[in-house]
Coordinates of C-alpha atoms in Angstrom, one line a residue:
X1 CA -31.9 17.4 -47.8
X2 CA -33.8 19.5 -45.2
X3 CA -34.3 16.5 -43.2
X4 CA -30.6 15.8 -43.0
X5 CA -29.7 19.3 -42.0
X6 CA -32.4 19.3 -39.3
X7 CA -31.3 16.0 -37.9
X8 CA -27.4 17.1 -38.0
X9 CA -28.2 20.8 -36.6
X10 CA -30.4 19.3 -33.9
X11 CA -27.5 16.8 -32.8
X12 CA -25.0 19.6 -33.0
X13 CA -26.9 21.9 -30.9
X14 CA -27.7 19.3 -28.5
X15 CA -23.9 18.5 -28.2
X16 CA -23.2 22.1 -27.8
X17 CA -25.9 22.6 -25.3
X18 CA -24.6 19.7 -23.2
X19 CA -20.9 20.9 -23.4
X20 CA -21.9 24.5 -22.5
X21 CA -24.3 23.3 -19.7
X22 CA -21.7 20.8 -18.2
X23 CA -19.1 23.6 -18.2
X24 CA -21.3 25.9 -16.4
X25 CA -22.4 23.3 -13.9
X26 CA -18.6 22.2 -13.2
X27 CA -17.8 25.9 -12.8
X28 CA -20.6 26.3 -10.2
X29 CA -19.5 23.3 -8.4
X30 CA -15.7 24.4 -8.7
X31 CA -13.3 22.5 -6.7
X32 CA -16.1 21.4 -4.3
X33 CA -16.9 18.6 -7.0
X34 CA -13.4 17.2 -6.9
X35 CA -13.3 17.6 -3.2
X36 CA -16.6 15.7 -2.9
X37 CA -15.3 12.8 -5.0
X38 CA -11.9 12.6 -3.2
X39 CA -13.7 12.0 0.1
X40 CA -15.9 9.5 -1.2
X41 CA -17.2 7.2 1.6
X42 CA -15.1 4.1 2.3
X43 CA -17.8 1.6 1.3
X44 CA -18.1 0.8 -2.6
X45 CA -22.0 1.2 -2.0
X46 CA -21.6 4.9 -0.9
X47 CA -19.0 5.6 -3.5
X48 CA -21.5 4.4 -6.1
X49 CA -24.1 6.6 -4.7
X50 CA -21.8 9.6 -4.8
X51 CA -21.0 8.7 -8.5
X52 CA -24.7 8.9 -9.3
X53 CA -25.1 12.3 -7.5
X54 CA -22.1 13.9 -9.1
X55 CA -23.1 12.8 -12.6
X56 CA -26.6 14.1 -11.9
X57 CA -25.0 17.6 -10.8
X58 CA -22.8 17.8 -13.9
X59 CA -24.9 16.0 -16.5
X60 CA -22.0 14.2 -17.7
X61 CA -20.6 10.6 -16.8
X62 CA -17.5 11.5 -19.0
X63 CA -16.7 14.5 -16.9
X64 CA -17.3 12.3 -13.6
X65 CA -15.1 9.5 -15.0
X66 CA -12.3 11.8 -16.2
X67 CA -12.4 13.6 -12.7
X68 CA -12.2 10.3 -11.0
X69 CA -9.3 9.2 -13.0
X70 CA -7.4 12.5 -12.2
X71 CA -8.3 11.7 -8.4
X72 CA -6.8 8.2 -8.6
X73 CA -3.8 9.5 -10.5
X74 CA -3.2 12.1 -7.7
X75 CA -3.6 9.4 -4.9
X76 CA -6.7 11.2 -3.6
X77 CA -9.0 8.3 -4.4
X78 CA -8.3 4.6 -3.9
X79 CA -8.8 2.2 -6.9
X80 CA -11.5 0.3 -5.4
X81 CA -13.4 3.4 -4.4
X82 CA -13.0 4.8 -7.9
X83 CA -14.6 1.7 -9.3
X84 CA -17.6 2.5 -7.2
X85 CA -17.6 6.2 -8.4
X86 CA -17.4 4.8 -12.1
X87 CA -20.4 2.4 -11.5
X88 CA -22.4 5.3 -10.2
X89 CA -21.6 7.5 -13.2
X90 CA -22.7 5.0 -15.7
X91 CA -26.2 4.8 -13.5
X92 CA -26.5 8.6 -13.1
X93 CA -26.1 9.3 -16.8
X94 CA -29.3 7.3 -17.6
X95 CA -31.3 10.3 -16.0
X96 CA -31.0 12.4 -19.1
X97 CA -32.7 9.8 -21.0
X98 CA -35.6 10.1 -18.9
X99 CA -35.7 13.7 -19.4
X100 CA -35.7 13.5 -23.1
X101 CA -38.3 10.7 -22.9
X102 CA -40.6 12.7 -20.8
X103 CA -40.1 16.4 -22.0
X104 CA -37.7 16.4 -24.8
X105 CA -39.7 14.5 -27.4
X106 CA -43.2 15.3 -26.4
X107 CA -43.1 19.1 -25.6
X108 CA -42.3 21.8 -28.1
X109 CA -40.2 24.3 -26.3
X110 CA -38.3 25.9 -29.1
X111 CA -40.0 29.3 -28.6
X112 CA -39.4 29.2 -24.9
X113 CA -35.7 27.9 -25.5
X114 CA -34.6 30.8 -27.5
X115 CA -35.3 33.6 -24.8
X116 CA -33.3 31.6 -22.3
X117 CA -30.4 31.3 -24.7
X118 CA -30.4 35.1 -24.8
X119 CA -30.6 35.5 -21.1
X120 CA -28.0 32.8 -20.6
X121 CA -25.6 34.4 -23.1
X122 CA -25.9 37.8 -21.5
X123 CA -25.1 36.6 -18.1
X124 CA -22.1 34.4 -19.5
X125 CA -20.8 37.4 -21.3
X126 CA -21.4 40.1 -18.8
X127 CA -21.2 38.4 -15.5
X128 CA -18.3 37.3 -13.4
X129 CA -17.6 33.9 -11.9
X130 CA -20.6 32.5 -10.5
X131 CA -22.9 34.7 -12.3
X132 CA -21.1 33.8 -15.7
X133 CA -21.4 30.0 -14.7
X134 CA -25.0 30.3 -14.0
X135 CA -25.4 32.0 -17.5
X136 CA -23.4 29.2 -19.3
X137 CA -25.7 26.5 -17.6
X138 CA -28.9 28.4 -18.5
X139 CA -27.7 28.9 -22.2
X140 CA -26.6 25.4 -22.5
X141 CA -29.8 23.9 -21.2
X142 CA -31.8 26.3 -23.6
X143 CA -29.6 25.1 -26.5
X144 CA -30.1 21.4 -25.6
X145 CA -33.8 22.0 -25.6
X146 CA -33.9 23.7 -28.9
X147 CA -31.7 21.2 -30.3
X148 CA -34.1 18.5 -29.2
X149 CA -36.9 20.4 -31.2
X150 CA -34.9 20.8 -34.3
X151 CA -34.0 16.8 -33.9
X152 CA -37.5 16.0 -33.5
X153 CA -38.5 18.0 -36.7
X154 CA -35.7 16.0 -38.5
X155 CA -36.9 12.8 -37.2
X156 CA -40.4 13.4 -38.3
X157 CA -39.4 13.9 -41.8
X158 CA -37.1 10.7 -41.5
X159 CA -40.1 8.5 -40.6
X160 CA -41.5 9.2 -44.0
X161 CA -38.4 8.1 -45.8
X162 CA -37.0 5.1 -43.2
X163 CA -39.1 2.6 -41.5
X164 CA -38.3 -0.2 -38.9
X165 CA -38.3 -2.6 -41.9
X166 CA -35.4 -1.0 -43.4
X167 CA -33.0 -1.7 -40.5
X168 CA -32.2 -5.3 -39.2
X169 CA -34.9 -6.9 -37.0
X170 CA -34.7 -9.4 -34.2
X171 CA -38.5 -10.2 -34.0
X172 CA -39.9 -13.0 -36.0
X173 CA -36.8 -14.3 -37.6
X174 CA -34.3 -17.2 -37.1
X175 CA -31.9 -17.4 -34.3
X176 CA -28.8 -16.8 -36.3
X177 CA -30.4 -14.0 -38.2
X178 CA -31.4 -12.5 -35.1
X179 CA -28.0 -12.7 -33.4
X180 CA -26.5 -11.0 -36.7
X181 CA -29.1 -8.2 -36.6
X182 CA -28.2 -7.6 -32.9
X183 CA -24.7 -7.6 -33.6
X184 CA -25.3 -4.9 -36.4
X185 CA -27.2 -2.7 -34.3
X186 CA -25.1 -2.7 -31.1
X187 CA -22.2 -1.9 -33.2
X188 CA -23.9 0.8 -35.0
X189 CA -25.0 2.1 -31.5
X190 CA -21.4 2.1 -30.4
X191 CA -20.2 4.0 -33.7
X192 CA -22.9 6.8 -32.9
X193 CA -21.5 7.3 -29.4
X194 CA -17.8 7.2 -30.8
X195 CA -18.7 9.8 -33.5
X196 CA -20.7 12.1 -31.2
X197 CA -18.5 11.6 -28.2
X198 CA -21.7 11.6 -26.1
X199 CA -23.7 8.6 -25.1
X200 CA -26.4 11.0 -24.0
X201 CA -26.7 12.4 -27.4
X202 CA -26.6 9.1 -29.0
X203 CA -29.4 8.1 -26.9
X204 CA -31.4 11.2 -27.4
X205 CA -31.2 10.6 -31.2
X206 CA -32.4 7.0 -30.6
X207 CA -35.3 8.0 -28.6
X208 CA -36.4 10.8 -31.1
X209 CA -36.1 8.2 -33.9
X210 CA -38.2 5.7 -31.8
X211 CA -40.8 8.5 -31.0
X212 CA -41.0 9.3 -34.7
X213 CA -41.6 5.7 -35.7
X214 CA -38.2 5.4 -37.7
X215 CA -37.3 2.4 -35.7
X216 CA -38.8 -0.1 -33.6
X217 CA -38.6 -0.8 -29.9
X218 CA -36.4 -4.0 -30.1
X219 CA -34.1 -1.9 -32.7
X220 CA -33.8 0.9 -30.2
X221 CA -32.8 -1.5 -27.3
X222 CA -30.0 -2.9 -29.2
X223 CA -28.8 0.6 -30.2
X224 CA -28.7 1.7 -26.7
X225 CA -26.8 -1.1 -25.5
X226 CA -24.1 -0.3 -28.0
X227 CA -24.2 3.3 -27.2
X228 CA -23.8 2.5 -23.5
X229 CA -20.7 0.3 -24.2
X230 CA -19.3 3.0 -26.8
X231 CA -19.3 5.8 -23.8
X232 CA -16.3 4.2 -22.2
X233 CA -14.0 4.7 -25.3
X234 CA -14.0 8.4 -24.0
X235 CA -12.2 7.5 -20.6
X236 CA -10.2 4.9 -22.3
X237 CA -8.9 7.7 -24.7
X238 CA -8.4 9.9 -21.6
X239 CA -6.1 7.3 -20.1
X240 CA -3.7 7.0 -22.8
X241 CA -0.2 8.0 -21.7
X242 CA -1.4 8.3 -18.2
X243 CA -0.3 6.8 -15.0
X244 CA -1.2 3.1 -14.3
X245 CA -3.8 4.1 -11.8
X246 CA -5.6 6.2 -14.4
X247 CA -5.4 3.2 -17.0
X248 CA -6.9 0.9 -14.4
X249 CA -9.7 3.2 -13.6
X250 CA -10.5 3.7 -17.4
X251 CA -10.2 -0.2 -17.9
X252 CA -12.8 -0.6 -15.0
X253 CA -15.1 1.5 -16.9
X254 CA -14.7 -0.2 -20.2
X255 CA -15.1 -3.8 -18.4
X256 CA -18.2 -2.7 -16.8
X257 CA -19.9 -1.6 -19.9
X258 CA -18.7 -4.5 -21.8
X259 CA -19.7 -7.0 -19.2
X260 CA -23.1 -5.2 -18.5
X261 CA -23.6 -5.2 -22.3
X262 CA -22.7 -8.8 -22.7
X263 CA -25.1 -9.8 -19.9
X264 CA -28.0 -7.8 -21.4
X265 CA -27.4 -9.2 -25.0
X266 CA -27.3 -12.9 -23.5
X267 CA -30.8 -12.1 -22.2
X268 CA -32.1 -10.6 -25.3
X269 CA -34.0 -13.9 -26.5
X270 CA -36.3 -13.2 -23.2
X271 CA -36.2 -9.5 -23.0
X272 CA -36.9 -8.4 -26.8
X273 CA -40.4 -10.2 -27.1
X274 CA -41.2 -8.6 -23.8
X275 CA -40.2 -5.1 -24.9
X276 CA -41.9 -5.6 -28.4
X277 CA -45.1 -6.6 -26.6
X278 CA -45.1 -4.0 -23.7
X279 CA -44.6 -1.2 -26.4
X280 CA -47.9 -1.9 -27.8
X281 CA -49.5 -0.6 -24.5
X282 CA -46.9 1.6 -23.0
X283 CA -45.1 4.6 -24.3
X284 CA -42.1 3.2 -26.3
X285 CA -39.7 6.1 -25.2
X286 CA -40.4 5.7 -21.6
X287 CA -40.0 2.0 -21.8
X288 CA -36.6 2.6 -23.7
X289 CA -35.5 5.0 -20.8
X290 CA -36.5 2.5 -18.3
X291 CA -34.5 -0.4 -20.1
X292 CA -31.7 1.9 -20.1
X293 CA -31.6 2.4 -16.5
X294 CA -32.5 -1.1 -15.7
X295 CA -29.4 -2.8 -17.5
X296 CA -27.2 -0.4 -15.7
X297 CA -28.7 -1.3 -12.3
X298 CA -28.2 -4.8 -13.3
X299 CA -24.6 -4.3 -14.0
X300 CA -24.0 -2.6 -10.7
X301 CA -25.8 -5.2 -9.0
X302 CA -23.7 -8.1 -10.4
X303 CA -20.3 -6.4 -10.1
X304 CA -20.6 -4.2 -6.8
X305 CA -20.7 -7.3 -4.5
X306 CA -17.3 -8.5 -6.1
X307 CA -15.8 -5.2 -6.5
X308 CA -12.7 -6.4 -4.6
X309 CA -12.1 -9.3 -6.7
X310 CA -12.9 -7.1 -9.7
X311 CA -10.1 -4.5 -8.9
X312 CA -7.7 -7.4 -8.3
X313 CA -8.3 -8.8 -11.8
X314 CA -7.7 -5.2 -13.3
X315 CA -4.5 -4.8 -11.2
X316 CA -3.2 -8.2 -12.7
X317 CA -4.0 -7.1 -16.0
X318 CA -2.3 -3.7 -15.6
X319 CA 0.5 -4.1 -13.1
X320 CA 2.3 -0.9 -11.9
X321 CA 4.8 0.4 -14.6
X322 CA 7.5 3.0 -14.3
X323 CA 9.3 4.5 -11.2
X324 CA 7.0 3.9 -8.1
X325 CA 7.9 7.3 -6.6
X326 CA 6.4 9.3 -9.6
X327 CA 3.3 7.1 -10.1
X328 CA 1.1 10.1 -9.1
X329 CA 2.6 12.5 -11.7
X330 CA -0.2 12.1 -14.4
X331 CA 0.3 14.8 -17.3
X332 CA -3.6 14.8 -17.7
X333 CA -4.1 16.2 -14.3
X334 CA -2.0 19.4 -14.9
X335 CA -5.2 21.0 -16.2
X336 CA -6.7 20.6 -12.9
X337 CA -4.4 22.6 -10.4
X338 CA -5.6 21.4 -7.2
X339 CA -5.2 17.8 -8.4
X340 CA -1.8 18.3 -9.9
X341 CA -0.6 20.1 -6.6
X342 CA -1.9 17.2 -4.6
X343 CA 0.0 14.7 -6.9
X344 CA 3.3 16.8 -6.6
X345 CA 2.7 16.8 -2.6
X346 CA 2.3 13.1 -2.4
X347 CA 5.3 12.6 -4.7
X348 CA 7.5 14.7 -2.4
X349 CA 6.1 12.8 0.7
X350 CA 7.0 9.5 -0.8
X351 CA 10.4 10.6 -1.8
X352 CA 10.8 12.0 1.7
X353 CA 9.7 8.7 3.2
X354 CA 12.2 6.7 1.4
X355 CA 15.3 8.8 2.0
X356 CA 14.2 9.3 5.9
X357 CA 13.7 5.5 6.4
X358 CA 17.2 4.7 4.6
X359 CA 18.9 7.6 6.6
X360 CA 17.4 6.3 9.8
X361 CA 18.6 2.8 9.3
X362 CA 22.0 4.0 8.3
X363 CA 22.5 6.2 11.3
X364 CA 21.1 3.3 13.6
X365 CA 23.7 0.9 12.1
X366 CA 26.6 3.4 12.7
X367 CA 28.1 2.3 9.4
X368 CA 31.8 3.7 8.9
X369 CA 31.0 5.0 5.4
X370 CA 29.6 8.2 3.8
X371 CA 25.9 8.4 4.4
X372 CA 25.1 8.3 0.7
X373 CA 26.9 4.9 0.4
X374 CA 25.1 3.6 3.5
X375 CA 21.7 4.8 2.0
X376 CA 22.5 3.4 -1.4
X377 CA 23.2 5.1 -4.6
X378 CA 20.3 3.7 -6.4
X379 CA 17.8 5.1 -3.6
X380 CA 19.6 8.6 -3.8
X381 CA 19.5 8.5 -7.6
X382 CA 15.7 7.5 -7.5
X383 CA 15.1 10.4 -5.0
X384 CA 16.8 12.9 -7.1
X385 CA 15.1 11.9 -10.2
X386 CA 11.6 12.0 -8.6
X387 CA 12.1 15.3 -7.0
X388 CA 13.5 16.7 -10.4
X389 CA 10.4 15.3 -12.2
X390 CA 8.2 16.9 -9.5
X391 CA 9.8 20.3 -10.3
X392 CA 9.1 20.0 -14.0
X393 CA 5.7 18.7 -13.3
X394 CA 4.9 21.8 -11.1
X395 CA 6.3 24.3 -13.6
X396 CA 3.9 22.9 -16.2
X397 CA 0.5 23.4 -14.2
X398 CA -2.1 25.1 -16.1
X399 CA -3.1 27.5 -13.5
X400 CA -6.1 29.9 -14.5
X401 CA -5.3 33.6 -14.1
X402 CA -8.6 34.2 -12.4
X403 CA -8.3 31.3 -10.0
X404 CA -5.7 32.5 -7.0
X405 CA -4.2 30.1 -4.7
X406 CA -5.9 31.4 -1.5
X407 CA -4.7 28.6 0.8
X408 CA -1.1 28.7 -0.4
X409 CA -1.2 25.1 -1.5
X410 CA 1.2 25.8 -4.5
X411 CA 3.6 27.7 -2.4
X412 CA 3.6 25.0 0.3
X413 CA 4.3 22.2 -2.5
X414 CA 7.3 24.3 -3.8
X415 CA 8.8 25.0 -0.2
X416 CA 8.4 21.2 0.6
X417 CA 10.0 20.4 -2.6
X418 CA 12.9 22.8 -2.0
X419 CA 13.7 21.4 1.4
X420 CA 13.6 17.9 0.3
X421 CA 16.1 18.6 -2.6
X422 CA 18.3 20.5 0.1
X423 CA 17.9 17.1 2.2
X424 CA 19.2 14.9 -0.6
X425 CA 22.1 17.4 -1.4
X426 CA 23.3 17.2 2.2
X427 CA 22.9 13.3 2.3
X428 CA 25.3 13.3 -0.8
X429 CA 27.7 15.7 0.8
X430 CA 27.7 14.0 4.3
X431 CA 30.8 12.3 5.7
X432 CA 30.6 9.1 7.6
X433 CA 28.9 9.4 11.0
X434 CA 31.4 7.2 12.8
X435 CA 33.5 10.1 13.4
X436 CA 31.0 11.2 16.1
X437 CA 31.5 8.3 18.4
X438 CA 33.3 9.2 21.9
X439 CA 31.5 12.6 22.2
X440 CA 28.6 12.5 24.4
X441 CA 26.7 15.5 22.6
X442 CA 27.4 14.1 19.2
X443 CA 26.1 10.6 20.3
X444 CA 22.9 12.4 21.6
X445 CA 22.6 13.9 18.0
X446 CA 22.7 10.6 16.5
X447 CA 20.0 9.2 18.8
X448 CA 17.7 12.3 18.3
X449 CA 18.3 12.4 14.5
X450 CA 17.5 8.7 14.5
X451 CA 14.2 9.4 16.2
X452 CA 13.4 12.5 14.2
X453 CA 13.8 10.5 11.0
X454 CA 11.8 7.8 12.0
X455 CA 8.9 10.2 12.7
X456 CA 9.6 11.7 9.4
X457 CA 9.3 8.7 7.6
X458 CA 5.9 7.7 9.4
X459 CA 4.5 11.1 8.8
X460 CA 5.5 10.9 5.1
X461 CA 3.8 7.6 4.8
X462 CA 0.6 9.0 6.2
X463 CA 0.7 11.7 3.7
X464 CA 1.5 10.0 0.7
X465 CA -0.3 6.8 1.0
X466 CA -2.8 6.9 4.2
X467 CA -4.4 3.6 3.2
X468 CA -1.0 1.8 3.5
X469 CA -0.2 3.3 7.1
X470 CA -1.9 1.6 9.9
X471 CA -1.6 4.9 12.0
X472 CA -3.4 6.6 9.1
X473 CA -6.4 4.7 8.8
X474 CA -8.7 7.3 10.6
X475 CA -10.9 9.9 9.6
X476 CA -9.2 12.9 8.0
X477 CA -9.4 15.3 11.0
X478 CA -7.9 12.5 13.3
X479 CA -5.1 12.0 11.0
X480 CA -4.5 15.6 10.7
X481 CA -4.4 15.8 14.6
X482 CA -1.8 13.2 14.8
X483 CA 0.2 14.9 12.0
X484 CA 0.3 18.1 13.8
X485 CA 1.2 16.5 17.1
X486 CA 4.0 14.3 15.4
X487 CA 5.4 17.5 13.5
X488 CA 5.7 19.4 16.8
X489 CA 8.1 16.5 18.1
X490 CA 10.1 16.4 15.0
X491 CA 10.6 20.3 15.2
X492 CA 11.6 20.0 18.9
X493 CA 14.0 17.3 18.0
X494 CA 15.6 19.5 15.1
X495 CA 15.9 22.4 17.3
X496 CA 17.7 20.3 20.1
X497 CA 20.0 18.8 17.7
X498 CA 20.9 22.3 16.2
X499 CA 21.9 23.3 19.8
X500 CA 23.9 20.2 20.4
X501 CA 25.7 20.6 17.0
X502 CA 26.9 24.1 18.2
X503 CA 28.1 22.5 21.4
X504 CA 30.0 19.8 19.4
X505 CA 31.5 22.4 17.1
X506 CA 32.7 24.6 19.8
X507 CA 34.0 21.6 21.8
X508 CA 35.8 19.9 18.8
X509 CA 37.4 23.0 17.6
X510 CA 38.6 23.8 21.0
X511 CA 40.3 20.4 21.3
X512 CA 41.8 20.8 17.9
X513 CA 43.4 24.1 18.8
X514 CA 44.7 22.6 22.2
X515 CA 46.2 19.4 20.5
X516 CA 47.7 21.5 17.6
X517 CA 48.5 18.4 15.6
X518 CA 47.4 18.3 11.9
X519 CA 46.1 14.8 12.2
X520 CA 43.8 15.8 15.1
X521 CA 42.7 18.8 13.1
X522 CA 41.6 16.4 10.4
X523 CA 39.6 14.2 12.7
X524 CA 38.0 17.0 14.4
X525 CA 36.8 18.8 11.1
X526 CA 35.4 15.5 10.1
X527 CA 33.4 15.3 13.2
X528 CA 32.1 18.8 12.8
X529 CA 31.3 18.1 9.2
X530 CA 29.2 15.0 10.1
X531 CA 27.4 16.6 12.8
X532 CA 26.6 19.7 10.6
X533 CA 25.2 17.5 7.8
X534 CA 23.2 15.3 10.2
X535 CA 21.7 18.6 11.7
X536 CA 20.7 20.0 8.2
X537 CA 19.2 16.5 7.2
X538 CA 16.8 16.7 10.2
X539 CA 16.3 20.3 9.9
X540 CA 15.2 20.0 6.1
X541 CA 13.1 16.9 6.9
X542 CA 11.2 19.0 9.4
X543 CA 10.8 22.0 7.2
X544 CA 9.6 19.8 4.3
X545 CA 7.0 17.9 6.6
X546 CA 5.8 21.3 7.8
X547 CA 4.9 22.2 4.3
X548 CA 3.4 19.1 3.5
X549 CA 1.1 19.1 6.4
X550 CA 0.2 22.8 5.7
X551 CA -0.4 22.1 2.1
X552 CA -2.8 19.2 2.5
X553 CA -6.1 19.1 0.7
X554 CA -8.0 19.0 3.9
X555 CA -6.1 21.4 6.1
X556 CA -7.3 25.0 6.5
X557 CA -4.8 27.5 5.7
X558 CA -4.7 28.9 9.5
X559 CA -4.5 25.4 10.9
X560 CA -0.5 25.2 10.3
X561 CA 0.9 28.4 9.6
X562 CA 4.1 28.6 7.4
X563 CA 7.1 29.9 9.1
X564 CA 9.5 32.7 8.1
X565 CA 12.9 31.8 7.0
X566 CA 12.2 29.1 4.5
X567 CA 15.5 29.9 2.9
X568 CA 17.3 28.2 5.6

C-alpha cells in the first residue's frame, strides 16, 4: 500500500511541478515566446531548431505545439514552418529524460528541494509579475525534484514485488511472441502518457522503474516508443473544433510520432539485442535517454528533407473547410489575446481585400447598376458575415486584467473593423456610378477611386497573407516600409477625392437650380449620391488600412500613429 501511495504521490508531484514550472517559464517568456515562434526562419531546418530551443525554454512540447497551432490559426506562421517547429518540439522534449537519467534517479535532493519550494512559493505569492513568475518556476522545479525522490522510493519498493519477468519480454522468445510483447508494451506506454497527459512524466516513471530494476532495458525501450506516440494526443485534442490550419498542424504532430514509432519498431529486431547487450556495460537509464533522443532525431532526419511533400499530403487529407474569410478565427486562440487580435486583424484585411478588388473592378467596368449588384450579393454577404463574426470573436477575447494593451493593438483592430463595416454599408447603399459620366471632376473621382481601391486590395493582401503576395515576400521591416509608403498614397487619393466630391456637389446642385426641372433634379441628386458614396468607400478603405498597419504585430506604436476623428 505504501509503495502504491509513494508512486502515485511521486507522479502527482512531478506533474504538478512540471505544470507550475512551465507556467512560470511561459510567464517569464511572455509574448516574446509567441513572437519568437511567429518569426521562425523561412527554412524548415531553422524552424526545427527554433522548436528545440523554445521547448527547452518552457520544458513542454505540448505548450510549444499548442502555441504553434494558435499561431498557424491566426495566420502568423505558415503550415510548412509550423511542421518544422513541431519536429523540433518533439526533439527538445527529450532533454528532460537526460536530466532525469543523470540527476533525478541518482541524486537524492528531497531535503534540498523543500526549502526551494518555500522560497518559490513565497516569491509566487508576494511578488509581482516577473518576480512572481520566477517564484513559480523555482517552486515548480523543486516540486519536480521532490516528486522524483518520492517516485524513486516507491519504485525501490516495487522492485521487490515486480520484476522484468512479470512483463512481456522481447528477448529470447519467438518472433510472433516478441511482436505481441512489443505491441502490448507500446500500447501500455501510450496509455501512460494519455492518463498522465505528459510524455515527460511517463518517461520519468519508466526511467525510475528501469533504475530500480522493475523493468528490463528492452521493455523500457518499447514503453518509451509508446509514450512518444501518446504525447501527440494532447495536440490532437487541442485541435478538435479548431480551424483547418490548426487541425493540419495537430495531424502533422500525430503523423510524425506515428511514423517515427513505426520506423523504430521495424528496427527492433536489430536494436533490442544491442540495447540488451549494451545495458550490461553502460548505465541503462542513460542508454534509454539516448535511445529516446536518437529515434526522435531519426524521425526528423527522415521527414524534414521531404517536409514540402509531407505538408501537401496533410493538406489533401484535411482540405480547407468553412468560409475562407474567417479561417483564422480559432476559438482556442481567444485565451491568447495577442494571437486572437492578429487573427481578427487578418480577417478584416482579407475581407477588405475582397471588397476592394470587387469594387475596383466594378468602377473600372462602369457598370450601369448599383455597386452592390456589380460587386455581387454573395461577396457582400460573405464580407458582412465575416465582419460580424470578427466582432463577436473580439468581444470574447479573454484579456487578463493585469495585462494592458500598451501598443493599442486591440483598439486598432476595433477601429479597422468599424471602418470596414461602414465601407460595406456604403457599398450596399450606393447608386450606380454611370450617373457621374459627363462631369470632368466626377470622372477624375472614378479614376482616383479605382487607383485607391487597387492599392487598398494590394495592401490588404500583404497584411492578411504575406506568403501569397509577391510584393510581400520580403523581410518584415521592408514590408512595413512598403505598406507605409502605399498608405500615404491611399490617404492622398482619398483626400483629393473628397475635395473633388465637394466640387461635383456644388456644380451639380448649381446646375439643378439653373435647370429648374424635376427630372434634372433627380439626375443631379443621383450623381451627388453616387459621388458621395464613392468618396466614403475610399475614405473608409484608407482609415481601415491605417489601423490595420498600425496594429501590426511587428509595428512599434510610434511608427504609424492613429489619427483623431475615427468616427468619420
